[in-house]
Amino acid sequence: MAFIREPIVRLIAVTHFCKPEDLDEFRIWQTDTDNEPQQLIEAAGRTCYSSWSNPSGRTNEQYIANLLEQGHMSVIEHSVASFYIRGISRACSHEIVRHRHFSYSQRSTRYVDESEGNFVVPDCIAEDPEAMKIFEEAVTKAQEAYRKLYELLREKFAHVEDKTLRRKLARQAARMVLPNATETALVMTGNFRAWRHFIRMRASRHADVEIRKVAIAVLKELQKVAPAVFGDFKIVPLPDGTEEAMSGYMWE
Ligand SMILES: Cc1cc2nc3c(=O)[nH]c(=O)nc-3n(C[C@H](O)[C@H](O)[C@H](O)COP(=O)(O)OP(=O)(O)OC[C@H]3O[C@@H](n4cnc5c(N)ncnc54)[C@H](O)[C@@H]3O)c2cc1C
């Protein structure tokens, strides 16, 4: 068993733009960036107004800034990013999956053995020896109960021939004693508009510290791959030593 303080957040996929060079409009259109997610957004926006010749002479960054300024947010939905996230608690993942415009694949507690699982500990507990002692005792006890229940239930379902099903029947019942702090892993995929909304809600000081860490880590990655879409968010330190991020635009 290990105690985890920081989430692991990795960008694992992002939009690849395929320019159809055989079409006149795409031959006329010249953009000043090789950033593919941003190229796709500009191409989608120019489709709306057939403005392939760039009559206003905007750079890609200026073009996207104008979309964000005007609240023409559906255009940024075309570009998509996927993240692999682990080292977060089940409490945190429960908050994450409330966001309905993402696709999720999460580690199953019905199939995966949690008898050696790790636990996420909030900083305010980890930094307080007395609180940490209470936390450690509680999760250790819960994990022991999980192991005992699993063994007992495996015996109870011994008549089930299918080994995988037998284990699943035991685990799905034994998992009920696992704490909210139990570590989980997930893949989360969504478009840039959904990510902007997620960051606005969850990188705010009003959100829980753990999901805020995830949202800020996601933001840092997205600022690298699509600076024109996420560059307006500013990450600022808070008096309690944590951080929050705020958007420069009013639209979501
Ligand atoms: C600080 C904080 C505290 C919270 N506390 C609680 C709590 O105590 N209890 C609790 O249950 N939840 C709580 N939540 C979760 C919150 O209520 C939302 O479920 C969560 O933040 C998902 O965001 P969202 O509703 O904007 O929707 P998302 O699913 O992220 O959707 C994005 C946007 O799409 C639109 N949308 C999506 N679905 C619909 C729909 N069905 N109808 C109309 N428009 C839609 C809305 O404009 C929405 O804002 C909290 C969230 C935060 C940030």
CSV table of C-alpha atoms and ligand atoms in Angstrom, one decimal:
chain,number,residue,atom,x,y,z
A,1,MET,CA,0.0,0.0,0.0
A,2,ALA,CA,1.3,3.5,-0.9
A,3,PHE,CA,-0.1,6.9,-0.1
A,4,ILE,CA,-0.4,9.2,-3.1
A,5,ARG,CA,-0.3,13.0,-2.9
A,6,GLU,CA,-0.1,14.1,-6.5
A,7,PRO,CA,-2.2,13.0,-9.5
A,8,ILE,CA,-0.5,11.7,-12.7
A,9,VAL,CA,-2.0,13.4,-15.8
A,10,ARG,CA,-0.7,12.7,-19.3
A,11,LEU,CA,-1.9,13.8,-22.6
A,12,ILE,CA,-2.2,10.7,-24.8
A,13,ALA,CA,-4.0,11.9,-27.9
A,14,VAL,CA,-4.9,15.1,-29.7
A,15,THR,CA,-6.5,16.0,-33.0
A,16,HIS,CA,-4.6,15.3,-36.2
A,17,PHE,CA,-5.8,17.6,-39.1
A,18,CYS,CA,-5.8,16.2,-42.6
A,19,LYS,CA,-5.9,19.1,-45.1
A,20,PRO,CA,-7.7,18.1,-48.4
A,21,GLU,CA,-5.3,19.6,-50.8
A,22,ASP,CA,-7.4,18.5,-53.8
A,23,LEU,CA,-10.1,21.1,-53.0
A,24,ASP,CA,-9.9,24.7,-54.2
A,25,GLU,CA,-11.0,26.2,-50.9
A,26,PHE,CA,-8.2,24.4,-49.0
A,27,ARG,CA,-5.7,25.5,-51.7
A,28,ILE,CA,-6.8,29.1,-51.4
A,29,TRP,CA,-6.6,29.0,-47.5
A,30,GLN,CA,-3.2,29.8,-46.1
A,31,THR,CA,-2.7,29.8,-42.3
A,32,ASP,CA,0.4,30.8,-40.4
A,33,THR,CA,0.5,27.8,-37.9
A,34,ASP,CA,1.4,24.2,-38.1
A,35,ASN,CA,-0.6,23.5,-35.0
A,36,GLU,CA,-3.1,20.9,-36.2
A,37,PRO,CA,-5.9,21.2,-33.6
A,38,GLN,CA,-5.8,24.9,-34.2
A,39,GLN,CA,-5.8,24.5,-38.0
A,40,LEU,CA,-8.9,22.3,-37.7
A,41,ILE,CA,-10.7,25.0,-35.7
A,42,GLU,CA,-9.8,27.7,-38.2
A,43,ALA,CA,-10.9,25.6,-41.1
A,44,ALA,CA,-14.2,24.8,-39.4
A,45,GLY,CA,-14.7,28.5,-38.7
A,46,ARG,CA,-13.9,29.5,-42.3
A,47,THR,CA,-16.4,27.0,-43.5
A,48,CYS,CA,-19.1,29.0,-41.8
A,49,TYR,CA,-18.4,32.2,-43.8
A,50,SER,CA,-16.5,30.9,-46.8
A,51,SER,CA,-13.7,33.2,-45.7
A,52,TRP,CA,-10.9,31.0,-47.2
A,53,SER,CA,-9.0,34.0,-48.6
A,54,ASN,CA,-8.7,35.5,-45.1
A,55,PRO,CA,-10.2,38.9,-46.0
A,56,SER,CA,-9.5,40.3,-42.5
A,57,GLY,CA,-5.9,39.2,-42.6
A,58,ARG,CA,-6.0,37.4,-39.2
A,59,THR,CA,-3.4,35.1,-37.9
A,60,ASN,CA,-4.6,31.7,-36.6
A,61,GLU,CA,-4.2,32.9,-33.0
A,62,GLN,CA,-6.2,36.1,-33.8
A,63,TYR,CA,-8.9,34.0,-35.6
A,64,ILE,CA,-9.3,31.7,-32.5
A,65,ALA,CA,-9.2,34.7,-30.1
A,66,ASN,CA,-12.1,36.3,-32.1
A,67,LEU,CA,-14.1,33.1,-31.8
A,68,LEU,CA,-13.6,33.0,-28.0
A,69,GLU,CA,-14.3,36.7,-27.7
A,70,GLN,CA,-17.6,36.4,-29.6
A,71,GLY,CA,-18.7,33.2,-27.9
A,72,HIS,CA,-18.7,31.2,-31.1
A,73,MET,CA,-17.7,28.2,-29.0
A,74,SER,CA,-19.2,25.4,-31.1
A,75,VAL,CA,-16.3,25.9,-33.5
A,76,ILE,CA,-13.7,24.8,-30.9
A,77,GLU,CA,-15.6,21.6,-30.3
A,78,HIS,CA,-14.0,20.1,-33.4
A,79,SER,CA,-10.6,19.5,-31.8
A,80,VAL,CA,-10.3,16.8,-29.2
A,81,ALA,CA,-7.8,15.6,-26.6
A,82,SER,CA,-7.5,12.5,-24.5
A,83,PHE,CA,-5.8,12.2,-21.1
A,84,TYR,CA,-4.6,9.3,-19.0
A,85,ILE,CA,-5.1,10.1,-15.4
A,86,ARG,CA,-4.1,8.0,-12.4
A,87,GLY,CA,-3.2,8.7,-8.8
A,88,ILE,CA,-6.6,10.1,-8.1
A,89,SER,CA,-9.1,9.0,-5.6
A,90,ARG,CA,-12.6,7.5,-6.3
A,91,ALA,CA,-13.9,10.7,-4.6
A,92,CYS,CA,-12.2,12.7,-7.3
A,93,SER,CA,-13.2,10.5,-10.2
A,94,HIS,CA,-16.8,10.7,-9.0
A,95,GLU,CA,-16.6,14.5,-9.4
A,96,ILE,CA,-14.9,14.2,-12.8
A,97,VAL,CA,-17.5,11.9,-14.3
A,98,ARG,CA,-20.2,14.4,-13.6
A,99,HIS,CA,-19.0,16.2,-16.7
A,100,ARG,CA,-21.3,14.9,-19.4
A,101,HIS,CA,-19.5,15.8,-22.6
A,102,PHE,CA,-16.6,13.5,-22.1
A,103,SER,CA,-16.0,9.8,-22.8
A,104,TYR,CA,-14.5,7.8,-19.9
A,105,SER,CA,-12.9,4.4,-19.4
A,106,GLN,CA,-12.2,3.8,-15.8
A,107,ARG,CA,-10.4,0.9,-13.9
A,108,SER,CA,-13.0,-1.5,-12.7
A,109,THR,CA,-13.2,-2.5,-9.1
A,110,ARG,CA,-15.3,-5.5,-10.2
A,111,TYR,CA,-12.4,-7.0,-12.2
A,112,VAL,CA,-9.3,-5.5,-10.7
A,113,ASP,CA,-7.9,-6.8,-7.4
A,114,GLU,CA,-7.7,-4.0,-4.8
A,115,SER,CA,-6.2,-6.0,-2.0
A,116,GLU,CA,-2.8,-4.2,-2.6
A,117,GLY,CA,-4.3,-0.9,-3.8
A,118,ASN,CA,-3.0,2.5,-3.0
A,119,PHE,CA,-4.8,5.5,-1.3
A,120,VAL,CA,-4.9,9.2,-2.1
A,121,VAL,CA,-4.3,11.3,0.9
A,122,PRO,CA,-5.2,15.0,1.0
A,123,ASP,CA,-2.3,17.3,1.7
A,124,CYS,CA,-3.9,18.7,4.9
A,125,ILE,CA,-4.0,15.2,6.3
A,126,ALA,CA,-0.6,14.1,5.1
A,127,GLU,CA,1.0,17.2,6.7
A,128,ASP,CA,-0.6,16.6,10.1
A,129,PRO,CA,0.9,13.6,11.9
A,130,GLU,CA,-2.2,13.1,14.1
A,131,ALA,CA,-4.6,13.2,11.2
A,132,MET,CA,-2.3,11.0,9.1
A,133,LYS,CA,-2.3,8.4,11.8
A,134,ILE,CA,-6.1,8.3,11.9
A,135,PHE,CA,-6.2,8.1,8.1
A,136,GLU,CA,-3.6,5.3,7.9
A,137,GLU,CA,-5.4,3.2,10.5
A,138,ALA,CA,-8.8,3.7,8.8
A,139,VAL,CA,-7.6,2.7,5.3
A,140,THR,CA,-5.5,-0.2,6.5
A,141,LYS,CA,-8.5,-1.6,8.4
A,142,ALA,CA,-10.7,-1.1,5.3
A,143,GLN,CA,-8.2,-2.9,3.1
A,144,GLU,CA,-7.9,-5.8,5.6
A,145,ALA,CA,-11.7,-6.1,5.6
A,146,TYR,CA,-11.7,-6.1,1.8
A,147,ARG,CA,-9.1,-8.9,1.7
A,148,LYS,CA,-11.1,-11.0,4.3
A,149,LEU,CA,-14.4,-10.4,2.5
A,150,TYR,CA,-12.9,-11.3,-0.8
A,151,GLU,CA,-11.5,-14.7,0.5
A,152,LEU,CA,-14.7,-15.5,2.3
A,153,LEU,CA,-16.9,-14.7,-0.8
A,154,ARG,CA,-14.6,-16.6,-3.1
A,155,GLU,CA,-15.4,-19.7,-0.9
A,156,LYS,CA,-19.1,-18.8,-1.0
A,157,PHE,CA,-19.1,-18.7,-4.8
A,158,ALA,CA,-16.9,-21.8,-5.1
A,159,HIS,CA,-19.7,-23.6,-7.0
A,160,VAL,CA,-19.4,-21.0,-9.8
A,161,GLU,CA,-17.4,-22.8,-12.5
A,162,ASP,CA,-16.2,-19.7,-14.5
A,163,LYS,CA,-13.2,-18.5,-12.6
A,164,THR,CA,-13.5,-14.9,-13.8
A,165,LEU,CA,-17.1,-14.7,-12.9
A,166,ARG,CA,-16.3,-16.2,-9.4
A,167,ARG,CA,-13.7,-13.5,-8.8
A,168,LYS,CA,-16.0,-10.8,-10.1
A,169,LEU,CA,-18.9,-11.9,-7.8
A,170,ALA,CA,-16.5,-11.8,-4.8
A,171,ARG,CA,-14.8,-8.5,-5.8
A,172,GLN,CA,-18.0,-6.6,-6.6
A,173,ALA,CA,-19.3,-7.3,-3.1
A,174,ALA,CA,-16.0,-6.9,-1.2
A,175,ARG,CA,-15.4,-3.5,-2.8
A,176,MET,CA,-18.2,-2.0,-0.8
A,177,VAL,CA,-15.8,-1.5,2.1
A,178,LEU,CA,-13.2,0.4,0.1
A,179,PRO,CA,-12.8,4.0,1.0
A,180,ASN,CA,-13.3,7.1,-1.1
A,181,ALA,CA,-9.5,7.5,-1.0
A,182,THR,CA,-9.0,4.3,-3.1
A,183,GLU,CA,-6.8,5.1,-6.1
A,184,THR,CA,-8.3,4.8,-9.5
A,185,ALA,CA,-7.2,5.4,-13.2
A,186,LEU,CA,-9.1,6.6,-16.2
A,187,VAL,CA,-8.9,7.8,-19.7
A,188,MET,CA,-10.9,10.9,-20.4
A,189,THR,CA,-11.6,12.2,-23.9
A,190,GLY,CA,-13.4,15.4,-24.8
A,191,ASN,CA,-13.4,18.3,-27.2
A,192,PHE,CA,-11.8,21.6,-26.4
A,193,ARG,CA,-15.0,23.3,-25.5
A,194,ALA,CA,-15.7,20.6,-22.9
A,195,TRP,CA,-12.1,20.9,-21.6
A,196,ARG,CA,-12.5,24.7,-21.3
A,197,HIS,CA,-15.6,24.2,-19.3
A,198,PHE,CA,-14.1,21.5,-17.1
A,199,ILE,CA,-11.1,23.8,-16.4
A,200,ARG,CA,-13.3,26.8,-15.6
A,201,MET,CA,-15.3,24.8,-13.1
A,202,ARG,CA,-12.6,22.6,-11.6
A,203,ALA,CA,-9.5,24.8,-11.6
A,204,SER,CA,-11.5,27.3,-9.6
A,205,ARG,CA,-10.8,28.0,-5.9
A,206,HIS,CA,-14.3,26.7,-5.2
A,207,ALA,CA,-13.5,23.2,-6.4
A,208,ASP,CA,-11.9,20.5,-4.2
A,209,VAL,CA,-8.0,20.7,-4.1
A,210,GLU,CA,-7.6,17.2,-5.7
A,211,ILE,CA,-9.7,17.8,-8.8
A,212,ARG,CA,-8.2,21.3,-9.0
A,213,LYS,CA,-4.7,19.7,-9.3
A,214,VAL,CA,-6.1,17.5,-12.1
A,215,ALA,CA,-7.7,20.5,-13.9
A,216,ILE,CA,-4.5,22.6,-13.6
A,217,ALA,CA,-2.3,19.7,-14.9
A,218,VAL,CA,-4.7,19.3,-17.8
A,219,LEU,CA,-4.6,23.0,-18.5
A,220,LYS,CA,-0.8,23.1,-18.6
A,221,GLU,CA,-0.7,20.3,-21.2
A,222,LEU,CA,-3.5,21.9,-23.3
A,223,GLN,CA,-1.7,25.2,-23.2
A,224,LYS,CA,1.3,23.5,-24.8
A,225,VAL,CA,-0.7,21.7,-27.6
A,226,ALA,CA,-3.2,24.5,-28.3
A,227,PRO,CA,-2.0,27.8,-26.9
A,228,ALA,CA,-4.5,29.9,-28.9
A,229,VAL,CA,-7.4,28.0,-27.4
A,230,PHE,CA,-6.2,27.7,-23.8
A,231,GLY,CA,-3.7,30.6,-23.4
A,232,ASP,CA,-6.2,33.0,-21.9
A,233,PHE,CA,-6.3,30.9,-18.7
A,234,LYS,CA,-4.0,32.3,-16.0
A,235,ILE,CA,-2.7,30.1,-13.2
A,236,VAL,CA,-2.4,32.1,-10.0
A,237,PRO,CA,-1.2,31.1,-6.5
A,238,LEU,CA,-3.7,31.2,-3.6
A,239,PRO,CA,-2.9,32.2,0.0
A,240,ASP,CA,-3.2,28.5,1.2
A,241,GLY,CA,-0.4,27.5,-1.1
A,242,THR,CA,-2.7,25.9,-3.7
A,243,GLU,CA,-3.4,27.3,-7.2
A,244,GLU,CA,-6.4,28.2,-9.3
A,245,ALA,CA,-6.8,29.1,-13.0
A,246,MET,CA,-9.1,31.8,-14.4
A,247,SER,CA,-10.2,32.4,-17.9
A,248,GLY,CA,-9.9,35.7,-19.7
A,249,TYR,CA,-13.2,35.1,-21.6
A,250,MET,CA,-16.8,35.2,-20.3
A,251,TRP,CA,-18.1,32.4,-22.6
A,252,GLU,CA,-18.0,28.7,-22.1
B,1,LIG,C1,-17.5,23.9,-6.5
B,1,LIG,C2,-18.4,22.8,-7.0
B,1,LIG,C3,-19.3,22.2,-6.0
B,1,LIG,C4,-20.2,21.2,-6.4
B,1,LIG,N1,-21.0,20.7,-5.5
B,1,LIG,C5,-21.9,19.7,-5.8
B,1,LIG,C6,-22.8,19.1,-4.9
B,1,LIG,O1,-22.8,19.5,-3.7
B,1,LIG,N2,-23.7,18.2,-5.3
B,1,LIG,C7,-23.7,17.8,-6.6
B,1,LIG,O2,-24.6,17.0,-6.9
B,1,LIG,N3,-22.9,18.3,-7.5
B,1,LIG,C8,-22.0,19.3,-7.2
B,1,LIG,N4,-21.1,19.8,-8.1
B,1,LIG,C9,-21.2,19.3,-9.5
B,1,LIG,C10,-22.0,20.2,-10.4
B,1,LIG,O3,-23.3,20.4,-10.0
B,1,LIG,C11,-22.0,19.7,-11.8
B,1,LIG,O4,-22.7,18.4,-11.9
B,1,LIG,C12,-20.6,19.4,-12.4
B,1,LIG,O5,-19.8,20.5,-12.1
B,1,LIG,C13,-20.7,19.3,-13.9
B,1,LIG,O6,-20.8,20.5,-14.6
B,1,LIG,P1,-22.0,21.0,-15.4
B,1,LIG,O7,-23.3,20.8,-14.8
B,1,LIG,O8,-21.7,22.4,-15.9
B,1,LIG,O9,-22.1,20.1,-16.7
B,1,LIG,P2,-21.2,19.4,-17.8
B,1,LIG,O10,-21.7,18.0,-17.8
B,1,LIG,O11,-19.8,19.6,-17.7
B,1,LIG,O12,-21.8,20.1,-19.1
B,1,LIG,C14,-21.3,21.3,-19.6
B,1,LIG,C15,-22.4,22.3,-19.9
B,1,LIG,O13,-23.3,21.7,-20.9
B,1,LIG,C16,-24.7,22.1,-20.6
B,1,LIG,N5,-25.4,20.9,-20.2
B,1,LIG,C17,-25.0,19.6,-20.0
B,1,LIG,N6,-26.0,18.8,-19.8
B,1,LIG,C18,-27.1,19.5,-19.8
B,1,LIG,C19,-28.5,19.2,-19.6
B,1,LIG,N7,-28.9,18.0,-19.3
B,1,LIG,N8,-29.4,20.2,-19.8
B,1,LIG,C20,-29.0,21.4,-20.1
B,1,LIG,N9,-27.7,21.8,-20.3
B,1,LIG,C21,-26.8,20.8,-20.2
B,1,LIG,C22,-24.6,23.0,-19.4
B,1,LIG,O14,-24.5,24.4,-20.0
B,1,LIG,C23,-23.3,22.7,-18.7
B,1,LIG,O15,-22.8,23.7,-17.9
B,1,LIG,C24,-20.2,20.8,-7.8
B,1,LIG,C25,-19.4,21.4,-8.7
B,1,LIG,C26,-18.5,22.4,-8.3
B,1,LIG,C27,-17.6,23.0,-9.4
